[in-house]
Amino acid sequence: MFTKSTSANPLVPRKVATWLLVVTMGCGTAGITIISPALSSITKYFSVDEAAAQSLLSGYFIAMAVSQLIYGPLSDRYGRRRPLLVGLAGFALGGLLAASAESFEVLVIARALQGLGAASIASIIRAIINDSYGRLEAAGAFATISGIMVIVPIFSFAFGGLISDLIGWKGIMFGIFFAGLIPLALNLVFLPETNLRPIPQIRLGSLAQDHLSLMTNRVFLTFMIASSCSAGIFFSMIGFVPFEYVRIGVDISEVGFWFMLIPFGYTFGNFLTKRFVHRIGIERMSQIGGLISMLAMSALLLPSVLGWKHPIMIAVPCFFFGFSSGFVIANATMGAIASAGKLGGSASGIVGAVQMGFGIFGGALVVSVGGYEHFESGVLILIGLAALSTLSSTLAQHFSKTLPL
């Protein structure tokens, strides 16, 4: 079930089974991706406009962002296991509440509850990986796990549209319920505690001091911004890109299949990260990923420039964005957490919160410029985020020259 450390030191944590981390992370990701193909159906069911669909994502992201700031310190104090189990239970409960929602307001609340639970997955799994590996090894392990678990969003994109078409959007919410219940049961049985040096207590003063030290750590900040921009692009895309597919004539049940190219690209990018991170380094790989992301987002403007609108013209740039994210997210995320030293749990929580925050920020900007109605306006926001990711990776490369491996 798990691999014991070969060290005789009892304070060296056991490495958690890869399959358990994959299942847990994958199920948490499903809460974001499976709803995307059904947004059009939900807006029609509740008779709300397309921009209102952003609240189903923003409510989830806001709850997830704020909660990760709490789960991180809690996992530093009480261990990784207990906060994760509590979060998984909340995630499952949110899915059940959403499935029974009869008003749009209740559905938004249920999505926020799902976000509260999913925050534990995003924050604590990263901390568990950091507990068990060194800096470069952690980036490789994170890339491996991300590359494998991306199978879940591939299927959730595809089957989200099919479930919505065949059963209705409430079937998707029942799927989220089981996506919380199954990993909850598995972690109850198989998850060992990896935080073997918990902090004695949580003091608000020391917590604020710890957060301040992280926010003045230039390596941490630049890596965090690089990964958050890439994550923010993805979270923004799943809100408004499906509507563009529908506008050019793609059936709702097919939207998820076109979206599948993003996680396919992400899988390939993570595979190359695992293979080349020791040779190229996390800073350089993150920088390369940012440049590819800028080109991919710019290519989304081609349909309007060429006057030829076909789903492949959206899907191919999305694939290359997913590919670039495989370079950026794994390397920049683990680079940020590794730079935090003993504050790995808090750092993981902050990174996750800021990644969600960039999703909220990016989505809000897309709405403000009319991206849900005018696709090209939203794409310009994504290009800006890609440029900021590239700049941050470049600065991280400069600041981390003296960081020990």
mmCIF file of C-alpha atoms in Angstrom:
data_model
loop_
_atom_site.group_PDB
_atom_site.id
_atom_site.type_symbol
_atom_site.label_atom_id
_atom_site.label_comp_id
_atom_site.label_asym_id
_atom_site.label_seq_id
_atom_site.Cartn_x
_atom_site.Cartn_y
_atom_site.Cartn_z
ATOM 1 C CA MET A 1 0.000 0.000 0.000
ATOM 2 C CA PHE A 2 2.867 2.357 0.728
ATOM 3 C CA THR A 3 6.622 2.218 0.504
ATOM 4 C CA LYS A 4 8.688 2.381 3.649
ATOM 5 C CA SER A 5 11.716 4.595 3.646
ATOM 6 C CA THR A 6 15.019 2.748 3.446
ATOM 7 C CA SER A 7 16.409 5.076 6.100
ATOM 8 C CA ALA A 8 16.671 3.897 9.690
ATOM 9 C CA ASN A 9 15.557 7.321 10.843
ATOM 10 C CA PRO A 10 12.034 6.973 12.294
ATOM 11 C CA LEU A 11 11.297 10.582 11.355
ATOM 12 C CA VAL A 12 11.665 9.936 7.629
ATOM 13 C CA PRO A 13 8.089 9.652 6.292
ATOM 14 C CA ARG A 14 6.832 6.704 4.303
ATOM 15 C CA LYS A 15 6.147 7.427 0.652
ATOM 16 C CA VAL A 16 2.445 7.231 -0.038
ATOM 17 C CA ALA A 17 1.365 4.879 -2.838
ATOM 18 C CA THR A 18 1.255 6.711 -6.143
ATOM 19 C CA TRP A 19 -2.125 5.221 -7.046
ATOM 20 C CA LEU A 20 -3.695 6.706 -3.902
ATOM 21 C CA LEU A 21 -2.360 10.198 -4.653
ATOM 22 C CA VAL A 22 -3.521 9.866 -8.270
ATOM 23 C CA VAL A 23 -7.045 8.818 -7.308
ATOM 24 C CA THR A 24 -7.356 11.530 -4.662
ATOM 25 C CA MET A 25 -6.029 14.338 -6.864
ATOM 26 C CA GLY A 26 -7.994 13.131 -9.869
ATOM 27 C CA CYS A 27 -11.284 13.045 -8.015
ATOM 28 C CA GLY A 28 -10.643 16.540 -6.684
ATOM 29 C CA THR A 29 -9.968 17.798 -10.205
ATOM 30 C CA ALA A 30 -13.244 16.301 -11.412
ATOM 31 C CA GLY A 31 -15.122 18.871 -9.346
ATOM 32 C CA ILE A 32 -13.729 21.599 -11.611
ATOM 33 C CA THR A 33 -13.739 19.951 -15.013
ATOM 34 C CA ILE A 34 -16.851 17.772 -15.112
ATOM 35 C CA ILE A 35 -19.204 20.747 -14.811
ATOM 36 C CA SER A 36 -17.736 22.689 -17.740
ATOM 37 C CA PRO A 37 -19.624 20.965 -20.603
ATOM 38 C CA ALA A 38 -22.886 21.300 -18.632
ATOM 39 C CA LEU A 39 -22.718 25.063 -18.007
ATOM 40 C CA SER A 40 -24.916 25.795 -21.005
ATOM 41 C CA SER A 41 -27.542 23.311 -19.778
ATOM 42 C CA ILE A 42 -27.492 24.752 -16.265
ATOM 43 C CA THR A 43 -27.993 28.326 -17.478
ATOM 44 C CA LYS A 44 -30.981 27.198 -19.545
ATOM 45 C CA TYR A 45 -32.459 25.157 -16.663
ATOM 46 C CA PHE A 46 -32.391 28.099 -14.251
ATOM 47 C CA SER A 47 -33.039 30.760 -16.932
ATOM 48 C CA VAL A 48 -29.896 32.757 -16.131
ATOM 49 C CA ASP A 49 -27.500 34.397 -18.585
ATOM 50 C CA GLU A 50 -24.186 32.926 -19.697
ATOM 51 C CA ALA A 51 -22.093 35.240 -17.516
ATOM 52 C CA ALA A 52 -23.962 33.931 -14.436
ATOM 53 C CA ALA A 53 -22.336 30.568 -15.081
ATOM 54 C CA GLN A 54 -19.075 32.143 -13.918
ATOM 55 C CA SER A 55 -20.507 32.259 -10.369
ATOM 56 C CA LEU A 56 -20.590 28.446 -10.309
ATOM 57 C CA LEU A 57 -16.861 28.502 -10.959
ATOM 58 C CA SER A 58 -16.020 31.594 -8.915
ATOM 59 C CA GLY A 59 -17.924 30.330 -5.860
ATOM 60 C CA TYR A 60 -15.944 27.096 -6.068
ATOM 61 C CA PHE A 61 -12.623 28.892 -6.609
ATOM 62 C CA ILE A 62 -13.148 31.473 -3.850
ATOM 63 C CA ALA A 63 -13.999 28.791 -1.287
ATOM 64 C CA MET A 64 -11.065 26.703 -2.457
ATOM 65 C CA ALA A 65 -8.659 29.630 -2.367
ATOM 66 C CA VAL A 66 -9.563 30.809 1.139
ATOM 67 C CA SER A 67 -9.710 27.294 2.580
ATOM 68 C CA GLN A 68 -6.237 26.344 1.383
ATOM 69 C CA LEU A 69 -4.847 29.118 3.578
ATOM 70 C CA ILE A 70 -6.438 27.253 6.492
ATOM 71 C CA TYR A 71 -5.686 23.660 5.494
ATOM 72 C CA GLY A 72 -1.977 24.397 5.044
ATOM 73 C CA PRO A 73 -1.305 25.488 8.659
ATOM 74 C CA LEU A 74 -3.713 22.838 9.990
ATOM 75 C CA SER A 75 -1.747 20.133 8.191
ATOM 76 C CA ASP A 76 1.498 21.555 9.615
ATOM 77 C CA ARG A 77 0.003 21.351 13.108
ATOM 78 C CA TYR A 78 -2.218 18.236 13.092
ATOM 79 C CA GLY A 79 -0.666 16.207 10.289
ATOM 80 C CA ARG A 80 -1.774 15.688 6.713
ATOM 81 C CA ARG A 81 -4.230 12.840 7.262
ATOM 82 C CA ARG A 82 -7.008 14.294 9.438
ATOM 83 C CA PRO A 83 -7.549 17.597 7.580
ATOM 84 C CA LEU A 84 -7.611 15.718 4.274
ATOM 85 C CA LEU A 85 -10.311 13.325 5.486
ATOM 86 C CA VAL A 86 -12.460 16.198 6.755
ATOM 87 C CA GLY A 87 -12.125 17.976 3.419
ATOM 88 C CA LEU A 88 -13.075 14.896 1.408
ATOM 89 C CA ALA A 89 -16.221 14.484 3.506
ATOM 90 C CA GLY A 90 -17.179 18.113 2.804
ATOM 91 C CA PHE A 91 -16.544 17.627 -0.910
ATOM 92 C CA ALA A 92 -18.896 14.647 -1.042
ATOM 93 C CA LEU A 93 -21.563 16.493 0.950
ATOM 94 C CA GLY A 94 -21.368 19.437 -1.464
ATOM 95 C CA GLY A 95 -22.014 17.109 -4.390
ATOM 96 C CA LEU A 96 -25.083 15.670 -2.692
ATOM 97 C CA LEU A 97 -26.463 19.129 -1.893
ATOM 98 C CA ALA A 98 -25.923 20.274 -5.492
ATOM 99 C CA ALA A 99 -27.759 17.247 -6.858
ATOM 100 C CA SER A 100 -30.825 18.206 -4.811
ATOM 101 C CA ALA A 101 -30.659 21.954 -5.609
ATOM 102 C CA GLU A 102 -33.859 23.482 -6.977
ATOM 103 C CA SER A 103 -32.619 27.056 -7.186
ATOM 104 C CA PHE A 104 -29.537 28.609 -8.733
ATOM 105 C CA GLU A 105 -28.612 30.184 -5.384
ATOM 106 C CA VAL A 106 -28.554 26.800 -3.628
ATOM 107 C CA LEU A 107 -26.444 25.390 -6.438
ATOM 108 C CA VAL A 108 -23.891 28.194 -5.996
ATOM 109 C CA ILE A 109 -23.769 27.478 -2.246
ATOM 110 C CA ALA A 110 -23.296 23.771 -2.922
ATOM 111 C CA ARG A 111 -20.467 24.550 -5.308
ATOM 112 C CA ALA A 112 -18.826 26.666 -2.601
ATOM 113 C CA LEU A 113 -19.069 23.702 -0.204
ATOM 114 C CA GLN A 114 -17.440 21.510 -2.833
ATOM 115 C CA GLY A 115 -14.648 24.073 -3.082
ATOM 116 C CA LEU A 116 -14.161 24.026 0.692
ATOM 117 C CA GLY A 117 -13.623 20.275 0.534
ATOM 118 C CA ALA A 118 -11.530 20.238 -2.633
ATOM 119 C CA ALA A 119 -9.112 22.707 -1.038
ATOM 120 C CA SER A 120 -7.876 19.985 1.291
ATOM 121 C CA ILE A 121 -6.974 17.791 -1.683
ATOM 122 C CA ALA A 122 -5.101 20.480 -3.593
ATOM 123 C CA SER A 123 -3.205 21.775 -0.573
ATOM 124 C CA ILE A 124 -2.399 18.626 1.375
ATOM 125 C CA ILE A 125 -1.451 16.280 -1.466
ATOM 126 C CA ARG A 126 1.266 18.717 -2.549
ATOM 127 C CA ALA A 127 2.511 18.867 1.040
ATOM 128 C CA ILE A 128 2.551 15.047 1.240
ATOM 129 C CA ILE A 129 4.735 14.909 -1.885
ATOM 130 C CA ASN A 130 7.035 17.570 -0.422
ATOM 131 C CA ASP A 131 7.304 15.557 2.821
ATOM 132 C CA SER A 132 8.661 12.555 0.978
ATOM 133 C CA TYR A 133 10.954 13.928 -1.736
ATOM 134 C CA GLY A 134 13.796 16.366 -2.350
ATOM 135 C CA ARG A 135 13.396 19.455 -4.515
ATOM 136 C CA LEU A 136 14.031 18.018 -8.004
ATOM 137 C CA GLU A 137 12.565 14.632 -7.080
ATOM 138 C CA ALA A 138 9.391 16.319 -5.828
ATOM 139 C CA ALA A 139 8.955 18.133 -9.157
ATOM 140 C CA GLY A 140 9.395 14.829 -10.989
ATOM 141 C CA ALA A 141 7.014 13.003 -8.655
ATOM 142 C CA PHE A 142 4.409 15.759 -8.942
ATOM 143 C CA ALA A 143 4.712 15.644 -12.731
ATOM 144 C CA THR A 144 4.326 11.861 -12.741
ATOM 145 C CA ILE A 145 1.252 11.953 -10.529
ATOM 146 C CA SER A 146 -0.255 14.866 -12.459
ATOM 147 C CA GLY A 147 0.398 13.145 -15.763
ATOM 148 C CA ILE A 148 -1.332 9.964 -14.634
ATOM 149 C CA MET A 149 -4.237 11.512 -12.777
ATOM 150 C CA VAL A 150 -5.056 13.713 -15.783
ATOM 151 C CA ILE A 151 -6.967 10.676 -17.071
ATOM 152 C CA VAL A 152 -9.742 11.799 -14.724
ATOM 153 C CA PRO A 153 -10.314 15.237 -16.279
ATOM 154 C CA ILE A 154 -10.044 13.643 -19.735
ATOM 155 C CA PHE A 155 -12.986 11.412 -18.918
ATOM 156 C CA SER A 156 -14.799 14.043 -16.863
ATOM 157 C CA PHE A 157 -14.708 16.491 -19.784
ATOM 158 C CA ALA A 158 -15.991 13.792 -22.128
ATOM 159 C CA PHE A 159 -18.581 12.212 -19.880
ATOM 160 C CA GLY A 160 -19.679 15.511 -18.349
ATOM 161 C CA GLY A 161 -21.264 16.426 -21.674
ATOM 162 C CA LEU A 162 -22.713 12.948 -22.180
ATOM 163 C CA ILE A 163 -24.177 12.765 -18.674
ATOM 164 C CA SER A 164 -25.698 16.217 -19.070
ATOM 165 C CA ASP A 165 -27.202 15.243 -22.432
ATOM 166 C CA LEU A 166 -28.526 11.841 -21.330
ATOM 167 C CA ILE A 167 -29.446 12.336 -17.643
ATOM 168 C CA GLY A 168 -29.194 16.051 -16.966
ATOM 169 C CA TRP A 169 -26.799 18.239 -15.022
ATOM 170 C CA LYS A 170 -27.912 16.750 -11.683
ATOM 171 C CA GLY A 171 -26.318 13.487 -12.732
ATOM 172 C CA ILE A 172 -23.013 15.359 -12.840
ATOM 173 C CA MET A 173 -23.506 16.512 -9.248
ATOM 174 C CA PHE A 174 -24.098 12.931 -8.134
ATOM 175 C CA GLY A 175 -20.820 12.130 -9.873
ATOM 176 C CA ILE A 176 -19.088 14.762 -7.728
ATOM 177 C CA PHE A 177 -20.631 13.170 -4.626
ATOM 178 C CA PHE A 178 -19.022 9.825 -5.482
ATOM 179 C CA ALA A 179 -15.780 11.600 -6.421
ATOM 180 C CA GLY A 180 -15.578 12.661 -2.765
ATOM 181 C CA LEU A 181 -16.898 9.484 -1.179
ATOM 182 C CA ILE A 182 -14.574 7.025 -2.924
ATOM 183 C CA PRO A 183 -11.237 8.718 -2.040
ATOM 184 C CA LEU A 184 -12.559 9.344 1.482
ATOM 185 C CA ALA A 185 -12.952 5.601 2.002
ATOM 186 C CA LEU A 186 -9.603 4.797 0.367
ATOM 187 C CA ASN A 187 -7.646 7.326 2.417
ATOM 188 C CA LEU A 188 -9.272 6.142 5.634
ATOM 189 C CA VAL A 189 -7.769 2.730 4.975
ATOM 190 C CA PHE A 190 -4.491 3.352 3.139
ATOM 191 C CA LEU A 191 -3.108 6.832 3.921
ATOM 192 C CA PRO A 192 -0.184 6.952 6.403
ATOM 193 C CA GLU A 193 0.783 10.160 8.186
ATOM 194 C CA THR A 194 3.709 11.873 6.424
ATOM 195 C CA ASN A 195 4.092 14.967 8.611
ATOM 196 C CA LEU A 196 6.211 13.431 11.363
ATOM 197 C CA ARG A 197 7.412 16.792 12.687
ATOM 198 C CA PRO A 198 4.208 18.762 13.321
ATOM 199 C CA ILE A 199 4.577 22.252 14.742
ATOM 200 C CA PRO A 200 3.689 22.423 18.475
ATOM 201 C CA GLN A 201 0.804 24.864 18.089
ATOM 202 C CA ILE A 202 -0.707 27.430 15.785
ATOM 203 C CA ARG A 203 -0.257 30.995 16.988
ATOM 204 C CA LEU A 204 -1.823 33.778 14.968
ATOM 205 C CA GLY A 205 1.224 35.939 15.497
ATOM 206 C CA SER A 206 3.679 33.281 14.352
ATOM 207 C CA LEU A 207 1.339 32.287 11.512
ATOM 208 C CA ALA A 208 1.290 35.870 10.262
ATOM 209 C CA GLN A 209 5.067 36.009 10.613
ATOM 210 C CA ASP A 210 5.429 32.761 8.641
ATOM 211 C CA HIS A 211 3.171 34.057 5.874
ATOM 212 C CA LEU A 212 5.090 37.333 5.804
ATOM 213 C CA SER A 213 8.385 35.476 5.460
ATOM 214 C CA LEU A 214 6.976 33.542 2.518
ATOM 215 C CA MET A 215 5.581 36.646 0.855
ATOM 216 C CA THR A 216 9.002 38.311 1.070
ATOM 217 C CA ASN A 217 10.744 35.239 -0.378
ATOM 218 C CA ARG A 218 11.448 36.271 -3.979
ATOM 219 C CA VAL A 219 11.959 32.715 -5.216
ATOM 220 C CA PHE A 220 8.676 31.618 -3.656
ATOM 221 C CA LEU A 221 6.789 34.600 -5.073
ATOM 222 C CA THR A 222 8.025 34.285 -8.638
ATOM 223 C CA PHE A 223 7.466 30.537 -8.811
ATOM 224 C CA MET A 224 4.009 30.980 -7.271
ATOM 225 C CA ILE A 225 2.987 33.644 -9.790
ATOM 226 C CA ALA A 226 4.297 31.569 -12.714
ATOM 227 C CA SER A 227 2.247 28.516 -11.722
ATOM 228 C CA SER A 228 -0.788 30.612 -10.773
ATOM 229 C CA CYS A 229 -0.940 32.330 -14.160
ATOM 230 C CA SER A 230 -0.933 28.967 -15.920
ATOM 231 C CA ALA A 231 -3.612 27.626 -13.580
ATOM 232 C CA GLY A 232 -5.584 30.870 -13.963
ATOM 233 C CA ILE A 233 -5.644 30.475 -17.745
ATOM 234 C CA PHE A 234 -7.092 26.987 -17.433
ATOM 235 C CA PHE A 235 -9.703 27.974 -14.851
ATOM 236 C CA SER A 236 -10.747 30.935 -16.994
ATOM 237 C CA MET A 237 -10.953 28.829 -20.146
ATOM 238 C CA ILE A 238 -13.346 26.265 -18.723
ATOM 239 C CA GLY A 239 -15.801 29.079 -18.044
ATOM 240 C CA PHE A 240 -16.107 30.846 -21.401
ATOM 241 C CA VAL A 241 -14.548 28.606 -24.068
ATOM 242 C CA PRO A 242 -17.447 26.054 -24.007
ATOM 243 C CA PHE A 243 -19.840 28.814 -25.073
ATOM 244 C CA GLU A 244 -17.673 29.550 -28.124
ATOM 245 C CA TYR A 245 -17.830 25.893 -29.133
ATOM 246 C CA VAL A 246 -21.620 26.044 -28.888
ATOM 247 C CA ARG A 247 -21.733 29.285 -30.884
ATOM 248 C CA ILE A 248 -19.900 27.707 -33.824
ATOM 249 C CA GLY A 249 -22.334 24.779 -33.874
ATOM 250 C CA VAL A 250 -20.769 22.121 -31.627
ATOM 251 C CA ASP A 251 -23.345 20.004 -29.765
ATOM 252 C CA ILE A 252 -23.207 20.125 -25.952
ATOM 253 C CA SER A 253 -22.449 16.401 -25.777
ATOM 254 C CA GLU A 254 -19.401 16.950 -28.029
ATOM 255 C CA VAL A 255 -17.902 19.946 -26.209
ATOM 256 C CA GLY A 256 -16.221 17.748 -23.619
ATOM 257 C CA PHE A 257 -14.530 15.654 -26.297
ATOM 258 C CA TRP A 258 -12.912 18.739 -27.848
ATOM 259 C CA PHE A 259 -11.880 19.888 -24.362
ATOM 260 C CA MET A 260 -10.149 16.544 -23.804
ATOM 261 C CA LEU A 261 -7.181 17.798 -25.816
ATOM 262 C CA ILE A 262 -6.162 20.066 -22.929
ATOM 263 C CA PRO A 263 -5.496 17.221 -20.461
ATOM 264 C CA PHE A 264 -3.940 15.125 -23.250
ATOM 265 C CA GLY A 265 -1.467 17.944 -23.824
ATOM 266 C CA TYR A 266 -0.944 18.298 -20.083
ATOM 267 C CA THR A 267 -0.120 14.586 -19.839
ATOM 268 C CA PHE A 268 2.511 14.883 -22.556
ATOM 269 C CA GLY A 269 4.005 17.972 -20.922
ATOM 270 C CA ASN A 270 4.227 16.246 -17.552
ATOM 271 C CA PHE A 271 5.871 13.220 -19.167
ATOM 272 C CA LEU A 272 8.601 15.430 -20.610
ATOM 273 C CA THR A 273 8.991 17.212 -17.254
ATOM 274 C CA LYS A 274 9.616 13.893 -15.529
ATOM 275 C CA ARG A 275 12.117 12.907 -18.224
ATOM 276 C CA PHE A 276 14.108 16.135 -18.513
ATOM 277 C CA VAL A 277 13.740 18.085 -15.240
ATOM 278 C CA HIS A 278 17.101 16.844 -13.901
ATOM 279 C CA ARG A 279 18.835 17.909 -17.110
ATOM 280 C CA ILE A 280 17.126 21.229 -17.821
ATOM 281 C CA GLY A 281 16.085 22.382 -14.329
ATOM 282 C CA ILE A 282 12.725 23.511 -13.023
ATOM 283 C CA GLU A 283 13.330 27.206 -13.711
ATOM 284 C CA ARG A 284 14.191 26.729 -17.380
ATOM 285 C CA MET A 285 11.354 24.262 -18.002
ATOM 286 C CA SER A 286 8.864 26.653 -16.454
ATOM 287 C CA GLN A 287 10.161 29.463 -18.651
ATOM 288 C CA ILE A 288 9.870 27.357 -21.819
ATOM 289 C CA GLY A 289 6.329 26.414 -20.832
ATOM 290 C CA GLY A 290 5.373 30.065 -20.449
ATOM 291 C CA LEU A 291 6.613 30.901 -23.939
ATOM 292 C CA ILE A 292 4.668 28.015 -25.488
ATOM 293 C CA SER A 293 1.580 29.141 -23.577
ATOM 294 C CA MET A 294 1.849 32.646 -25.037
ATOM 295 C CA LEU A 295 1.993 31.235 -28.575
ATOM 296 C CA ALA A 296 -0.917 28.871 -27.934
ATOM 297 C CA MET A 297 -3.176 31.578 -26.515
ATOM 298 C CA SER A 298 -2.309 33.916 -29.397
ATOM 299 C CA ALA A 299 -3.301 31.169 -31.854
ATOM 300 C CA LEU A 300 -6.858 31.286 -30.469
ATOM 301 C CA LEU A 301 -7.237 34.586 -32.350
ATOM 302 C CA LEU A 302 -6.637 32.910 -35.720
ATOM 303 C CA PRO A 303 -10.294 31.921 -36.382
ATOM 304 C CA SER A 304 -11.388 35.560 -36.303
ATOM 305 C CA VAL A 305 -8.333 36.689 -38.310
ATOM 306 C CA LEU A 306 -8.759 34.011 -40.995
ATOM 307 C CA GLY A 307 -12.546 34.052 -40.959
ATOM 308 C CA TRP A 308 -12.673 30.255 -40.600
ATOM 309 C CA LYS A 309 -14.359 29.043 -37.435
ATOM 310 C CA HIS A 310 -14.020 25.326 -36.827
ATOM 311 C CA PRO A 311 -13.664 23.501 -33.468
ATOM 312 C CA ILE A 312 -10.204 22.281 -34.450
ATOM 313 C CA MET A 313 -9.034 25.917 -34.545
ATOM 314 C CA ILE A 314 -9.863 26.149 -30.836
ATOM 315 C CA ALA A 315 -8.883 22.621 -29.833
ATOM 316 C CA VAL A 316 -5.323 22.618 -31.211
ATOM 317 C CA PRO A 317 -4.196 25.775 -29.354
ATOM 318 C CA CYS A 318 -5.874 24.349 -26.251
ATOM 319 C CA PHE A 319 -3.796 21.176 -26.655
ATOM 320 C CA PHE A 320 -0.569 23.180 -26.791
ATOM 321 C CA PHE A 321 -1.666 25.215 -23.787
ATOM 322 C CA GLY A 322 -2.178 21.956 -21.871
ATOM 323 C CA PHE A 323 1.277 20.846 -23.023
ATOM 324 C CA SER A 324 2.825 24.081 -21.763
ATOM 325 C CA SER A 325 1.039 23.727 -18.415
ATOM 326 C CA GLY A 326 2.750 20.379 -17.925
ATOM 327 C CA PHE A 327 6.040 22.303 -17.986
ATOM 328 C CA VAL A 328 4.931 25.227 -15.843
ATOM 329 C CA ILE A 329 2.645 23.932 -13.100
ATOM 330 C CA ALA A 330 4.611 20.938 -11.791
ATOM 331 C CA ASN A 331 7.980 22.717 -11.861
ATOM 332 C CA ALA A 332 6.899 26.124 -10.563
ATOM 333 C CA THR A 333 4.592 24.676 -7.876
ATOM 334 C CA MET A 334 7.195 22.378 -6.377
ATOM 335 C CA GLY A 335 9.878 25.053 -6.777
ATOM 336 C CA ALA A 336 7.768 27.417 -4.672
ATOM 337 C CA ILE A 337 7.042 24.841 -1.971
ATOM 338 C CA ALA A 338 10.663 23.655 -1.813
ATOM 339 C CA SER A 339 11.853 27.237 -1.313
ATOM 340 C CA ALA A 340 9.686 27.463 1.844
ATOM 341 C CA GLY A 341 11.678 24.921 3.850
ATOM 342 C CA LYS A 342 9.836 23.741 6.969
ATOM 343 C CA LEU A 343 6.777 25.816 6.064
ATOM 344 C CA GLY A 344 5.871 23.413 3.269
ATOM 345 C CA GLY A 345 2.246 22.997 4.352
ATOM 346 C CA SER A 346 1.643 26.731 4.648
ATOM 347 C CA ALA A 347 3.457 27.343 1.362
ATOM 348 C CA SER A 348 1.353 24.706 -0.371
ATOM 349 C CA GLY A 349 -1.810 26.326 0.962
ATOM 350 C CA ILE A 350 -0.759 29.781 -0.201
ATOM 351 C CA VAL A 351 0.262 28.530 -3.650
ATOM 352 C CA GLY A 352 -3.046 26.716 -4.059
ATOM 353 C CA ALA A 353 -4.999 29.731 -2.845
ATOM 354 C CA VAL A 354 -3.238 32.071 -5.248
ATOM 355 C CA GLN A 355 -3.739 29.626 -8.127
ATOM 356 C CA MET A 356 -7.466 29.639 -7.401
ATOM 357 C CA GLY A 357 -7.306 33.405 -6.954
ATOM 358 C CA PHE A 358 -5.862 33.816 -10.430
ATOM 359 C CA GLY A 359 -8.712 31.661 -11.731
ATOM 360 C CA ILE A 360 -11.200 34.015 -10.060
ATOM 361 C CA PHE A 361 -9.310 37.086 -11.234
ATOM 362 C CA GLY A 362 -8.941 35.821 -14.778
ATOM 363 C CA GLY A 363 -12.597 34.805 -14.967
ATOM 364 C CA ALA A 364 -13.696 38.202 -13.635
ATOM 365 C CA LEU A 365 -11.548 39.983 -16.208
ATOM 366 C CA VAL A 366 -13.016 37.836 -18.984
ATOM 367 C CA VAL A 367 -16.528 38.781 -17.832
ATOM 368 C CA SER A 368 -15.619 42.474 -17.515
ATOM 369 C CA VAL A 369 -14.323 42.691 -21.096
ATOM 370 C CA GLY A 370 -17.334 40.772 -22.456
ATOM 371 C CA GLY A 371 -15.406 37.572 -23.163
ATOM 372 C CA TYR A 372 -18.484 35.374 -22.763
ATOM 373 C CA GLU A 373 -20.148 37.200 -25.669
ATOM 374 C CA HIS A 374 -17.021 38.223 -27.626
ATOM 375 C CA PHE A 375 -14.528 35.357 -27.554
ATOM 376 C CA GLU A 376 -11.541 37.328 -28.808
ATOM 377 C CA SER A 377 -11.800 39.804 -25.921
ATOM 378 C CA GLY A 378 -11.502 36.957 -23.428
ATOM 379 C CA VAL A 379 -8.527 35.504 -25.304
ATOM 380 C CA LEU A 380 -6.593 38.755 -24.829
ATOM 381 C CA ILE A 381 -6.849 38.246 -21.054
ATOM 382 C CA LEU A 382 -5.389 34.749 -21.438
ATOM 383 C CA ILE A 383 -2.486 36.090 -23.506
ATOM 384 C CA GLY A 384 -1.724 38.595 -20.751
ATOM 385 C CA LEU A 385 -1.655 35.847 -18.108
ATOM 386 C CA ALA A 386 0.677 33.758 -20.279
ATOM 387 C CA ALA A 387 3.041 36.713 -20.655
ATOM 388 C CA LEU A 388 3.087 37.264 -16.885
ATOM 389 C CA SER A 389 3.827 33.559 -16.330
ATOM 390 C CA THR A 390 6.799 33.757 -18.675
ATOM 391 C CA LEU A 391 8.151 36.876 -16.966
ATOM 392 C CA SER A 392 7.777 35.309 -13.516
ATOM 393 C CA SER A 393 9.590 32.141 -14.608
ATOM 394 C CA THR A 394 12.425 34.269 -15.948
ATOM 395 C CA LEU A 395 12.690 36.113 -12.627
ATOM 396 C CA ALA A 396 12.563 32.810 -10.723
ATOM 397 C CA GLN A 397 15.507 31.590 -12.772
ATOM 398 C CA HIS A 398 17.424 34.711 -11.781
ATOM 399 C CA PHE A 399 16.525 34.638 -8.072
ATOM 400 C CA SER A 400 17.088 30.914 -7.518
ATOM 401 C CA LYS A 401 20.669 30.754 -8.806
ATOM 402 C CA THR A 402 21.914 30.419 -5.222
ATOM 403 C CA LEU A 403 19.137 28.022 -4.091
ATOM 404 C CA PRO A 404 20.603 24.620 -3.088
ATOM 405 C CA LEU A 405 19.258 21.565 -4.933
#
